[in-house]
Amino acid sequence: MNILDQYQQYLLETDKSPMTIKGYVTDLKQFQKWLGSGRSLETITSADVRAYRDHLMKKAASPNTISRHLASLASFGQWGTDKA
């Protein structure tokens, strides 16, 4: 089971809504694509998150969209920290 599958299972177990789960997983897949094939979600840093936020701002994403992406990353990061 890959890291996204594990995270999705955690979200299911904590009674997150189907739309929240879909949104978080989609956001993380987009972030992973932005990171590139040489990086994994297990190795992200706060600098990566800041650079991704800047990337979204340059793409003229709405503030709500940027906030949702950052919330998805924060939730994933908290899960990873708790899991360790």
One Martini backbone bead per residue (centre of mass of N, CA, C, O) as a GRO file, in nm:
protein
   84
    1MET     BB    1   0.094   0.038   0.026
    2ASN     BB    2   0.078   0.351  -0.028
    3ILE     BB    3   0.081   0.661   0.112
    4LEU     BB    4  -0.198   0.751  -0.002
    5ASP     BB    5  -0.356   0.503   0.090
    6GLN     BB    6  -0.298   0.536   0.392
    7TYR     BB    7  -0.422   0.818   0.419
    8GLN     BB    8  -0.702   0.747   0.317
    9GLN     BB    9  -0.762   0.543   0.541
   10TYR     BB   10  -0.744   0.743   0.770
   11LEU     BB   11  -0.975   0.926   0.678
   12LEU     BB   12  -1.190   0.708   0.697
   13GLU     BB   13  -1.141   0.639   1.007
   14THR     BB   14  -1.208   0.967   1.075
   15ASP     BB   15  -1.476   1.057   0.920
   16LYS     BB   16  -1.445   1.173   0.656
   17SER     BB   17  -1.554   1.306   0.391
   18PRO     BB   18  -1.563   1.228   0.065
   19MET     BB   19  -1.482   1.517  -0.031
   20THR     BB   20  -1.233   1.552   0.145
   21ILE     BB   21  -1.077   1.311   0.047
   22LYS     BB   22  -1.069   1.384  -0.249
   23GLY     BB   23  -0.932   1.661  -0.215
   24TYR     BB   24  -0.674   1.575  -0.067
   25VAL     BB   25  -0.572   1.368  -0.274
   26THR     BB   26  -0.565   1.556  -0.516
   27ASP     BB   27  -0.371   1.764  -0.398
   28LEU     BB   28  -0.136   1.562  -0.351
   29LYS     BB   29  -0.103   1.480  -0.648
   30GLN     BB   30  -0.033   1.764  -0.748
   31PHE     BB   31   0.213   1.802  -0.569
   32GLN     BB   32   0.369   1.554  -0.669
   33LYS     BB   33   0.389   1.651  -0.960
   34TRP     BB   34   0.541   1.912  -0.895
   35LEU     BB   35   0.792   1.777  -0.765
   36GLY     BB   36   0.839   1.510  -0.905
   37SER     BB   37   0.986   1.196  -0.967
   38GLY     BB   38   1.237   1.237  -0.750
   39ARG     BB   39   0.999   1.264  -0.542
   40SER     BB   40   0.849   1.236  -0.222
   41LEU     BB   41   0.621   1.277   0.032
   42GLU     BB   42   0.830   1.185   0.262
   43THR     BB   43   1.038   1.454   0.176
   44ILE     BB   44   0.904   1.697   0.265
   45THR     BB   45   0.915   2.050   0.309
   46SER     BB   46   0.863   2.370   0.396
   47ALA     BB   47   0.992   2.477   0.135
   48ASP     BB   48   0.805   2.325  -0.057
   49VAL     BB   49   0.542   2.457   0.037
   50ARG     BB   50   0.621   2.748  -0.028
   51ALA     BB   51   0.677   2.701  -0.331
   52TYR     BB   52   0.390   2.602  -0.395
   53ARG     BB   53   0.242   2.854  -0.312
   54ASP     BB   54   0.385   3.036  -0.517
   55HIS     BB   55   0.290   2.880  -0.762
   56LEU     BB   56  -0.014   2.927  -0.718
   57MET     BB   57   0.002   3.235  -0.727
   58LYS     BB   58   0.119   3.254  -1.021
   59LYS     BB   59  -0.150   3.099  -1.130
   60ALA     BB   60  -0.396   3.247  -0.992
   61ALA     BB   61  -0.506   3.133  -0.752
   62SER     BB   62  -0.721   3.117  -0.525
   63PRO     BB   63  -0.731   3.157  -0.194
   64ASN     BB   64  -0.904   2.902  -0.143
   65THR     BB   65  -0.726   2.705  -0.297
   66ILE     BB   66  -0.467   2.749  -0.142
   67SER     BB   67  -0.581   2.675   0.136
   68ARG     BB   68  -0.661   2.386   0.066
   69HIS     BB   69  -0.381   2.283  -0.010
   70LEU     BB   70  -0.250   2.351   0.265
   71ALA     BB   71  -0.443   2.175   0.434
   72SER     BB   72  -0.366   1.909   0.304
   73LEU     BB   73  -0.065   1.922   0.382
   74ALA     BB   74  -0.106   1.950   0.687
   75SER     BB   75  -0.257   1.688   0.732
   76PHE     BB   76  -0.039   1.502   0.621
   77GLY     BB   77   0.188   1.593   0.811
   78GLN     BB   78   0.047   1.516   1.074
   79TRP     BB   79   0.013   1.220   1.011
   80GLY     BB   80   0.316   1.159   0.972
   81THR     BB   81   0.398   1.242   1.260
   82ASP     BB   82   0.206   1.049   1.419
   83LYS     BB   83   0.313   0.784   1.278
   84ALA     BB   84   0.627   0.798   1.375
   0.00000   0.00000   0.00000
